[in-house]
Short mmCIF file of N, CA and C in Angstrom, two decimals:
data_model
loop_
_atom_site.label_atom_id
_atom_site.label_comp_id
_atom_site.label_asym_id
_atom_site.label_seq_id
_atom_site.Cartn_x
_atom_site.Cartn_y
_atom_site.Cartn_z
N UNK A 1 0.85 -1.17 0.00
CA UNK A 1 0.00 0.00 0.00
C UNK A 1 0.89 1.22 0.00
N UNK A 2 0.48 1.90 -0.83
CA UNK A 2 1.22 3.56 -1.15
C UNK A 2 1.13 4.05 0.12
N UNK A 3 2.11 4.73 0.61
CA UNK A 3 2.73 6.04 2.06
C UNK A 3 1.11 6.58 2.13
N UNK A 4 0.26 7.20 0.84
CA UNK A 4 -0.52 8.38 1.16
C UNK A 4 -1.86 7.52 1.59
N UNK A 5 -1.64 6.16 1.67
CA UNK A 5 -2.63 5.67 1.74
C UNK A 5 -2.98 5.78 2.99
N UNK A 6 -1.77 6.37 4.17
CA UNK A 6 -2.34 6.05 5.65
C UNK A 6 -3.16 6.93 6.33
N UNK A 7 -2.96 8.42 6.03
CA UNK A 7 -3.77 9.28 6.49
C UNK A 7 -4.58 9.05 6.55
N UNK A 8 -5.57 8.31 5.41
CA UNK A 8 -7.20 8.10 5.05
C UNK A 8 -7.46 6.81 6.22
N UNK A 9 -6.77 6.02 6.74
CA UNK A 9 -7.02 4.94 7.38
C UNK A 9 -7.03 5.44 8.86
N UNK A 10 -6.17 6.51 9.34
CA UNK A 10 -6.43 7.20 10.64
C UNK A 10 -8.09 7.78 11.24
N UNK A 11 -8.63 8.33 9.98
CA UNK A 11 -10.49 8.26 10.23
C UNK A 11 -11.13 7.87 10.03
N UNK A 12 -10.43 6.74 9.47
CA UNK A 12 -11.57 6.00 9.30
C UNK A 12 -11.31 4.55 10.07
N UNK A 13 -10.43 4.27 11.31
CA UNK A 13 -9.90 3.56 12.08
C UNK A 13 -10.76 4.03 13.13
N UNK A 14 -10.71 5.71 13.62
CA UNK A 14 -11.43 6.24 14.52
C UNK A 14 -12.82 6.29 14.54
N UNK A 15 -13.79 6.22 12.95
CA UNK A 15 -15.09 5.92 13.29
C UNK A 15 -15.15 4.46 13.40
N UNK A 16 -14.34 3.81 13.00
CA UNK A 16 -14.90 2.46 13.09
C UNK A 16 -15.53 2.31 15.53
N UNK A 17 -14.21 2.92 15.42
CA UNK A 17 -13.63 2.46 17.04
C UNK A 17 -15.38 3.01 17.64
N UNK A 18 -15.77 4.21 17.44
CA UNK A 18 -16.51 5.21 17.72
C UNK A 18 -17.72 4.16 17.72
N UNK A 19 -18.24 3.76 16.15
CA UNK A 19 -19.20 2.72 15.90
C UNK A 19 -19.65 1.67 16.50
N UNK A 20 -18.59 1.41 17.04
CA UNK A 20 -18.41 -0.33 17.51
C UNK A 20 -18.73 0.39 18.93
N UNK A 21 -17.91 1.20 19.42
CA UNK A 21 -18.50 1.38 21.38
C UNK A 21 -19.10 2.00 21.47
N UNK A 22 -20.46 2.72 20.65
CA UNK A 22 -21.59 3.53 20.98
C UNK A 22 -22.31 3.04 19.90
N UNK A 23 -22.86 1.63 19.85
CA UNK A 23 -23.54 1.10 18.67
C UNK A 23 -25.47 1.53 18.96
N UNK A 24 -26.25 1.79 18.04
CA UNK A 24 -26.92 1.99 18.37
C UNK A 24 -28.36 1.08 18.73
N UNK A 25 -29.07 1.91 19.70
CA UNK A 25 -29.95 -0.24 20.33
C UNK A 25 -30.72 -0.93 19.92
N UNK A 26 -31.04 -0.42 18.40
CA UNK A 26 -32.01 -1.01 17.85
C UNK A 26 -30.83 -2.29 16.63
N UNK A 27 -30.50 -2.79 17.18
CA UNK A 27 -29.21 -3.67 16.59
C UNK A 27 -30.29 -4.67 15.42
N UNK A 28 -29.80 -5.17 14.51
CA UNK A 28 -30.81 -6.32 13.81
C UNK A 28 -30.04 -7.11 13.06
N UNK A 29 -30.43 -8.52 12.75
CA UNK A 29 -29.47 -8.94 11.75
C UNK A 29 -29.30 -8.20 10.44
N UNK A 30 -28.29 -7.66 9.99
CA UNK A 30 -28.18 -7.25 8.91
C UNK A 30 -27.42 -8.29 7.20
N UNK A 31 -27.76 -7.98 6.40
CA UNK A 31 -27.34 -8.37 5.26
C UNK A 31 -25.71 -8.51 5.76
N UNK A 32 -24.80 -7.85 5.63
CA UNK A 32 -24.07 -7.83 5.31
C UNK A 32 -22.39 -7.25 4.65
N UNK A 33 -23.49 -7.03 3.37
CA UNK A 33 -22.91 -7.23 2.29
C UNK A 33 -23.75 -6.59 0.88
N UNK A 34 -24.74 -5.54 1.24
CA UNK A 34 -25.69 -5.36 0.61
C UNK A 34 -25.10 -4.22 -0.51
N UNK A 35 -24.33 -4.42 -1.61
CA UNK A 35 -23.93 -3.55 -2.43
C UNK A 35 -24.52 -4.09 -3.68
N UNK A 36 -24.23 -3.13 -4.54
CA UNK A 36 -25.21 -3.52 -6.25
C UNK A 36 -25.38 -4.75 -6.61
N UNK A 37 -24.07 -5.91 -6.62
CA UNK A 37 -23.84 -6.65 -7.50
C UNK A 37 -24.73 -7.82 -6.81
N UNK A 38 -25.71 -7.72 -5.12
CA UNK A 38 -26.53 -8.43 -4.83
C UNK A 38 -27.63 -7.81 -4.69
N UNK A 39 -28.25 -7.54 -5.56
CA UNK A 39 -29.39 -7.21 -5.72
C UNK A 39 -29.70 -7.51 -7.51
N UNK A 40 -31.03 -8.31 -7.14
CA UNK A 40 -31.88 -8.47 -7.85
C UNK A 40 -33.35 -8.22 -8.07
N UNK A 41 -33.73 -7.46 -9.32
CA UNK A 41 -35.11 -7.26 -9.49
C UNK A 41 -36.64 -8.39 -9.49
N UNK A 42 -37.09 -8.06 -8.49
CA UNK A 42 -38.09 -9.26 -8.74
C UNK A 42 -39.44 -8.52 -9.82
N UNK A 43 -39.86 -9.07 -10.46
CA UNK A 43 -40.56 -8.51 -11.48
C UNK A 43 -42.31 -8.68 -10.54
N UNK A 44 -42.48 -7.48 -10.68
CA UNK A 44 -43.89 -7.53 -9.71
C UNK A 44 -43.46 -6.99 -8.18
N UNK A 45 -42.54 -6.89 -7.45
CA UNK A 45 -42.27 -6.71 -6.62
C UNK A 45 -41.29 -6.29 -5.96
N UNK A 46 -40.71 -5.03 -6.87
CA UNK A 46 -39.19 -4.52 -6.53
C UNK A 46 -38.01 -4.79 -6.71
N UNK A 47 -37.43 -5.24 -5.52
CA UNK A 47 -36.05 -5.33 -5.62
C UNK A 47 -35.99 -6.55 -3.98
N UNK A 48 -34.88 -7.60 -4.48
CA UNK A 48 -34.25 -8.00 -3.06
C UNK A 48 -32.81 -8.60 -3.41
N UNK A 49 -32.41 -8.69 -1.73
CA UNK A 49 -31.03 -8.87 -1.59
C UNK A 49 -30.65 -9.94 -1.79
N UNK A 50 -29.60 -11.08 -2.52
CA UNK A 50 -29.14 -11.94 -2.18
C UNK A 50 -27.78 -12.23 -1.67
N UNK A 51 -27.66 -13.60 -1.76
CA UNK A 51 -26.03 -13.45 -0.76
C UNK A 51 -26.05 -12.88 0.05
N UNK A 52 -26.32 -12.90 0.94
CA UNK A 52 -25.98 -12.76 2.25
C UNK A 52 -24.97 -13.20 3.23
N UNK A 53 -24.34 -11.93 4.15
CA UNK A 53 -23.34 -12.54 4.74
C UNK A 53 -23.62 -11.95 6.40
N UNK A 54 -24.65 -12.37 6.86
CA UNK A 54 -25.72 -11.66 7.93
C UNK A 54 -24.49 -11.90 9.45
N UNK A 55 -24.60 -10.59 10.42
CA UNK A 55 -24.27 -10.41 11.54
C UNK A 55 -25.21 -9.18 12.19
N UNK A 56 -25.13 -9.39 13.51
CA UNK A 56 -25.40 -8.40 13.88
C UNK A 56 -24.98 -6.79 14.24
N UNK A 57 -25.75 -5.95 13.95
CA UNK A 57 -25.19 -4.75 14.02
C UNK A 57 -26.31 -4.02 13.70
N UNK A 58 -26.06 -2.54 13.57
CA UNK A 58 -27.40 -1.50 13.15
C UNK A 58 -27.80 -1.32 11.79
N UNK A 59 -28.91 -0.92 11.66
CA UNK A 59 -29.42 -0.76 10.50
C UNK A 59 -28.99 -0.10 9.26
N UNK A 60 -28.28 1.15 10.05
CA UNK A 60 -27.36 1.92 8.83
C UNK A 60 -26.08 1.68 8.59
N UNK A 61 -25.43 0.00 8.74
CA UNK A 61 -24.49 -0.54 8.41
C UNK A 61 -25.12 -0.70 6.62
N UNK A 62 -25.99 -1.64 6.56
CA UNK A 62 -26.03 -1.94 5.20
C UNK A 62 -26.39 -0.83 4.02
N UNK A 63 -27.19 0.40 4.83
CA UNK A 63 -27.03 1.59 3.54
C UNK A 63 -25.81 1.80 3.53
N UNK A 64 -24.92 1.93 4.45
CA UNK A 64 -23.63 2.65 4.15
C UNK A 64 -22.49 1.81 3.07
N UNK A 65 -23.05 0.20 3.19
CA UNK A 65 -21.93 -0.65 2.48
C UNK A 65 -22.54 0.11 1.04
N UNK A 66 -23.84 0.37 0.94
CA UNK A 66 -24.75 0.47 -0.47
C UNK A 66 -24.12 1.81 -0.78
N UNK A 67 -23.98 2.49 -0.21
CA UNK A 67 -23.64 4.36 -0.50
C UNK A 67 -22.02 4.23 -0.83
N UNK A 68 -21.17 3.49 0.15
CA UNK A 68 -19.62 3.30 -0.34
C UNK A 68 -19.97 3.03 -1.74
N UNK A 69 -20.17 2.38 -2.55
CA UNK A 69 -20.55 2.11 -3.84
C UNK A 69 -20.34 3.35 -4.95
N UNK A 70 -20.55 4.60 -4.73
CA UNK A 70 -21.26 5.67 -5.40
C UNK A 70 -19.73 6.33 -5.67
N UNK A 71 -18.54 5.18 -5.77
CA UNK A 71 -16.93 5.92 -6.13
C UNK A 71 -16.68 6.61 -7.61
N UNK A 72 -17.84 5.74 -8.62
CA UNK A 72 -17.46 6.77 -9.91
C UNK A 72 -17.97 8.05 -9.77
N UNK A 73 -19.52 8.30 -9.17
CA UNK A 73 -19.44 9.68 -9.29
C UNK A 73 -18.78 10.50 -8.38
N UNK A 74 -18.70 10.26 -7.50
CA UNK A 74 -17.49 10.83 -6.47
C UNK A 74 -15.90 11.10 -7.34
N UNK A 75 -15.73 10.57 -7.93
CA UNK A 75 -14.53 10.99 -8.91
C UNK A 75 -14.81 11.74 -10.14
N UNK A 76 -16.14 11.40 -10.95
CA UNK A 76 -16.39 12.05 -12.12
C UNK A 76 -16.87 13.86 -10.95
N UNK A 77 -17.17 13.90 -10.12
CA UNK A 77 -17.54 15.42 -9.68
C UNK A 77 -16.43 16.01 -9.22
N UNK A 78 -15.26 15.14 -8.66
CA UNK A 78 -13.65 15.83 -8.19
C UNK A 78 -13.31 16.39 -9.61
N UNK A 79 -13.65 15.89 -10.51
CA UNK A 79 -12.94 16.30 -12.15
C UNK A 79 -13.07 17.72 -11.96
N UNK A 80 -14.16 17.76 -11.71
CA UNK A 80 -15.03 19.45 -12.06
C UNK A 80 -15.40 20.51 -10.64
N UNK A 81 -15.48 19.65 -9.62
CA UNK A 81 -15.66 20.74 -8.42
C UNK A 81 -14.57 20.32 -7.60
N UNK A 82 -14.86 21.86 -6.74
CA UNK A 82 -13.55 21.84 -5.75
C UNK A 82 -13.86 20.30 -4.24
N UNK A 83 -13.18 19.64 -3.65
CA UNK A 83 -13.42 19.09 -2.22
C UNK A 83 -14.88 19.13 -2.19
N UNK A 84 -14.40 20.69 -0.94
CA UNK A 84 -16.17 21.32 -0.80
C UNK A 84 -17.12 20.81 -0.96
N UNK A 85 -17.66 20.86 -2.13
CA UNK A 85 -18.89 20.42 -3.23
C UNK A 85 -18.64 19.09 -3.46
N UNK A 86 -17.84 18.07 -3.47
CA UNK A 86 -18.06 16.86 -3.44
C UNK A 86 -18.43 16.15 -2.46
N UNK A 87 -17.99 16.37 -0.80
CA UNK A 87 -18.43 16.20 -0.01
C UNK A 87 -19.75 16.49 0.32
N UNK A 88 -20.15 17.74 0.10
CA UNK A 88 -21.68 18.47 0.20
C UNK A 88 -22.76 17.55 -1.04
N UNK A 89 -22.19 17.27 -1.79
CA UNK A 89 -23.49 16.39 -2.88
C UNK A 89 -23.37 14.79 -1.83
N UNK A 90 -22.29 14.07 -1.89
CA UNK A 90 -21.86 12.64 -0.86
C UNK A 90 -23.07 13.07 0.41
N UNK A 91 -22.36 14.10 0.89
CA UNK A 91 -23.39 14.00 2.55
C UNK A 91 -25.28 14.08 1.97
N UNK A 92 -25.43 14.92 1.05
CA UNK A 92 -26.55 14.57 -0.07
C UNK A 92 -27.22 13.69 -0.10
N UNK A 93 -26.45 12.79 -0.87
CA UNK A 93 -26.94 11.53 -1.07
C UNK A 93 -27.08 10.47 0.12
N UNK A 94 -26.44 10.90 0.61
CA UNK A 94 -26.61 9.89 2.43
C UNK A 94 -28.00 10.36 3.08
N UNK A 95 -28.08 11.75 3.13
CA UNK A 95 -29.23 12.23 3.73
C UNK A 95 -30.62 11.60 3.32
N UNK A 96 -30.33 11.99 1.46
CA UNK A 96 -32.01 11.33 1.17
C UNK A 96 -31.94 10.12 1.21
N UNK A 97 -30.93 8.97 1.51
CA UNK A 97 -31.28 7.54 1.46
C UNK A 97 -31.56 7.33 3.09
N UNK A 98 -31.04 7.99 4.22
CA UNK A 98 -31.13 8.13 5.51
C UNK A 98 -32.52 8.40 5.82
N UNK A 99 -33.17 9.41 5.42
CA UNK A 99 -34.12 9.72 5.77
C UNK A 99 -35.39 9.53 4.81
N UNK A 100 -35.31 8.40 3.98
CA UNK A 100 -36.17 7.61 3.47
C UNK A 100 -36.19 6.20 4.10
N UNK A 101 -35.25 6.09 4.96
CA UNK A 101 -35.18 4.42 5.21
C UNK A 101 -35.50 4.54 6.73
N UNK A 102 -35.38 6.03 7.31
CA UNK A 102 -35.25 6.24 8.87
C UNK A 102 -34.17 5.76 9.67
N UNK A 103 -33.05 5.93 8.82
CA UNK A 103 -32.02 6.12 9.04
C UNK A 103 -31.26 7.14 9.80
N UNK A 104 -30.38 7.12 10.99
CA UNK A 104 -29.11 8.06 11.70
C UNK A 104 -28.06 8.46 10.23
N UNK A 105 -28.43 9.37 9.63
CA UNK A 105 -27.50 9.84 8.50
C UNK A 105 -26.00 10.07 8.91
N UNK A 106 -26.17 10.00 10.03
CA UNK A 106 -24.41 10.50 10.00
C UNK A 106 -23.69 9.39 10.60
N UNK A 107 -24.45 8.12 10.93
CA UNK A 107 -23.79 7.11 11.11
C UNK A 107 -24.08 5.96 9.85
N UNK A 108 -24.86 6.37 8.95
CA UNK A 108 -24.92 6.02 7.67
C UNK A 108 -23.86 6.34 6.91
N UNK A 109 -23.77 7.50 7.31
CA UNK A 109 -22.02 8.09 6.33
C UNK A 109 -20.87 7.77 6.86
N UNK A 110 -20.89 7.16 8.18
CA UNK A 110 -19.89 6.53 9.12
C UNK A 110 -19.52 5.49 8.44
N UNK A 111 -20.28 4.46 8.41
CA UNK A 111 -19.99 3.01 7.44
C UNK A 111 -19.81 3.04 6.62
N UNK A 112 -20.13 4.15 5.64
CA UNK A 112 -19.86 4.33 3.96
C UNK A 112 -18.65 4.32 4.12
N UNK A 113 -17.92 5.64 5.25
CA UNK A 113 -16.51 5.79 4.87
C UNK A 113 -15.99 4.76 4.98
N UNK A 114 -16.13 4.13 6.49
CA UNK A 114 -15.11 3.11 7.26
C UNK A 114 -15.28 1.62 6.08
N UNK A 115 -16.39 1.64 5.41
CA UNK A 115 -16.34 0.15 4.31
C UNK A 115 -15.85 1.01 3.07
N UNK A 116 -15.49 2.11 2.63
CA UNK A 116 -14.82 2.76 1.58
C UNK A 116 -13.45 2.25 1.79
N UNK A 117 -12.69 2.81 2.94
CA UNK A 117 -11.42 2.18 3.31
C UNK A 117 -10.99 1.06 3.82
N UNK A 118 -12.32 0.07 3.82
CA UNK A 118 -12.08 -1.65 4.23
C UNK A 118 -11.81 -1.88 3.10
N UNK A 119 -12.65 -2.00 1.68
CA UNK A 119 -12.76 -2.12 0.55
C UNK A 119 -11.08 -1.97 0.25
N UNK A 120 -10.89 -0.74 0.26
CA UNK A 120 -9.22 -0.21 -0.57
C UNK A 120 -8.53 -0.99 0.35
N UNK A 121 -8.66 -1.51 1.49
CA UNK A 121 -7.08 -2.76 2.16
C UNK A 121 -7.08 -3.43 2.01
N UNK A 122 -8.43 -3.83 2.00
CA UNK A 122 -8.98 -5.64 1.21
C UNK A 122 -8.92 -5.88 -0.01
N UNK A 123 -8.50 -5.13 -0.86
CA UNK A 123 -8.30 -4.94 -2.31
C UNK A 123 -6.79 -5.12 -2.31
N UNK A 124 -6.11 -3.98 -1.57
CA UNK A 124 -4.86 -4.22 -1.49
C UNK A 124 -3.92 -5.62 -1.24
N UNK A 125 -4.44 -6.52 0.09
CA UNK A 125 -4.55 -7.38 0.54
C UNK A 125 -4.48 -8.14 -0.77
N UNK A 126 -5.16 -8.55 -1.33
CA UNK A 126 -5.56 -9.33 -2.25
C UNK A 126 -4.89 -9.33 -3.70
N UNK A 127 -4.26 -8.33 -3.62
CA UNK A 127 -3.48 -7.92 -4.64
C UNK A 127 -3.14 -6.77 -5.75
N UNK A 128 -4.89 -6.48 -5.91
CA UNK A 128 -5.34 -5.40 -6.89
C UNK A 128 -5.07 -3.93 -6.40
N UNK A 129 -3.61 -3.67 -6.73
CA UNK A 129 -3.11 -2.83 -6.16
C UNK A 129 -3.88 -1.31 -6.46
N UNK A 130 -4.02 -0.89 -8.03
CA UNK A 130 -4.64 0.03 -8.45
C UNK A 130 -6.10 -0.27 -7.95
N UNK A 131 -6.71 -0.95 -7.78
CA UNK A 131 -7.86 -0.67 -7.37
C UNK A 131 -8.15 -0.18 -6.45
N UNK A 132 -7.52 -1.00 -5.21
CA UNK A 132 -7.17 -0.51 -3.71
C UNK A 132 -6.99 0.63 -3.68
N UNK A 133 -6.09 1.44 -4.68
CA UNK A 133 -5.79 3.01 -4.43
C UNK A 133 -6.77 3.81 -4.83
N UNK A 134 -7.38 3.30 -5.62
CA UNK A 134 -8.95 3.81 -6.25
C UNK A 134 -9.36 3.82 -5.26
N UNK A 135 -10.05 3.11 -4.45
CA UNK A 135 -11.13 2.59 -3.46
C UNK A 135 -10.49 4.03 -2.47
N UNK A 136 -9.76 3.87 -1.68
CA UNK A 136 -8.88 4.51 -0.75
C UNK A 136 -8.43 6.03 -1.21
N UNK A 137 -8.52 6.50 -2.64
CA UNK A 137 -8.18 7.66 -3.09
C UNK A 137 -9.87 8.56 -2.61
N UNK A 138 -11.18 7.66 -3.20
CA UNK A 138 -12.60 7.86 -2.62
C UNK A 138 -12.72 8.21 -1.69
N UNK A 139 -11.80 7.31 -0.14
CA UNK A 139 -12.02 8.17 0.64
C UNK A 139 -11.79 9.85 0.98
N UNK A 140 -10.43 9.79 0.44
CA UNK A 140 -9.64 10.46 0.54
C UNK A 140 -10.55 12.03 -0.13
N UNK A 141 -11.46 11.65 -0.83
CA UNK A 141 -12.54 13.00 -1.49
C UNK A 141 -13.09 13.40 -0.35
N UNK A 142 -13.66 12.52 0.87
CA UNK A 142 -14.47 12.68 1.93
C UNK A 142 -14.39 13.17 2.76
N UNK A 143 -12.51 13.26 3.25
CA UNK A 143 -12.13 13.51 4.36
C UNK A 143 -11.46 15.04 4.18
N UNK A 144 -12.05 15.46 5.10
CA UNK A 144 -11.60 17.46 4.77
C UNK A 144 -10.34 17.24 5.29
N UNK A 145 -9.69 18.46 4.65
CA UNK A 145 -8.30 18.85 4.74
C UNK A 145 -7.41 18.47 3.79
#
């Protein structure tokens, strides 16, 4: 893993820590693992999850694995706006999926980050070096300064 990769892992080490010892009490089994590539359309009846890789934890674990997801446009909007404004559309998009699902939005955006930068070590880990830096550069849009 690249030197610049560590800064981004310092906050997102600290929400994890934060998450885990002030979890919130409505705990449930969750998916997982609930990002695009498990989900399927049922015809007549929406959408559901498969694959599952269920533990317990809070509810706005699995929007946030779903919102980490959203790395191309998070890079196609760095092209053209400053930080600032990429963060401000990101916290955006957390809000209206937060508060359509009755979701804690800001611990919805907690898991996005902290599975943004699981993603880029576990990538790394594994080998896919450029990807990992992809994954981990995403965060790196999120985190001010």
């Amino acid at each position: 893993m690249g030197a610049g990769a560590y800064p981004r892992l310092r906050p997102a080490a600290a929400l994890a820590r934060e998450l885990v010892a002030a979890p919130l009490t409505d705990r449930v089994v969750v998916h997982g693992d609930a990002h695009s590539l498990n989900v399927l359309q049922r015809p007549g009846s929406g959408y559901a999850f498969i694959d599952p890789d269920g533990f317990l934890c809070e509810r706005e674990y699995d929007a946030g694995v779903a919102l980490r997801d959203l790395m191309a446009e998070l890079e196609a909007l760095a092209r053209s706006e400053p930080a600032s404004a990429v963060r401000s559309w990101h916290r955006a998009q957390v809000g209206r999926v937060a508060a359509r699902l009755g979701l804690d939005a800001d611990r919805v955006e907690a898991w996005a980050f902290v599975e943004r930068v699981c993603t880029g070590v576990w990538l790394h880990r594994l080998g896919f070096l450029e990807e990992g830096e992809r994954w981990l550069r995403s965060a790196g849009l999120l985190t001010p300064g």
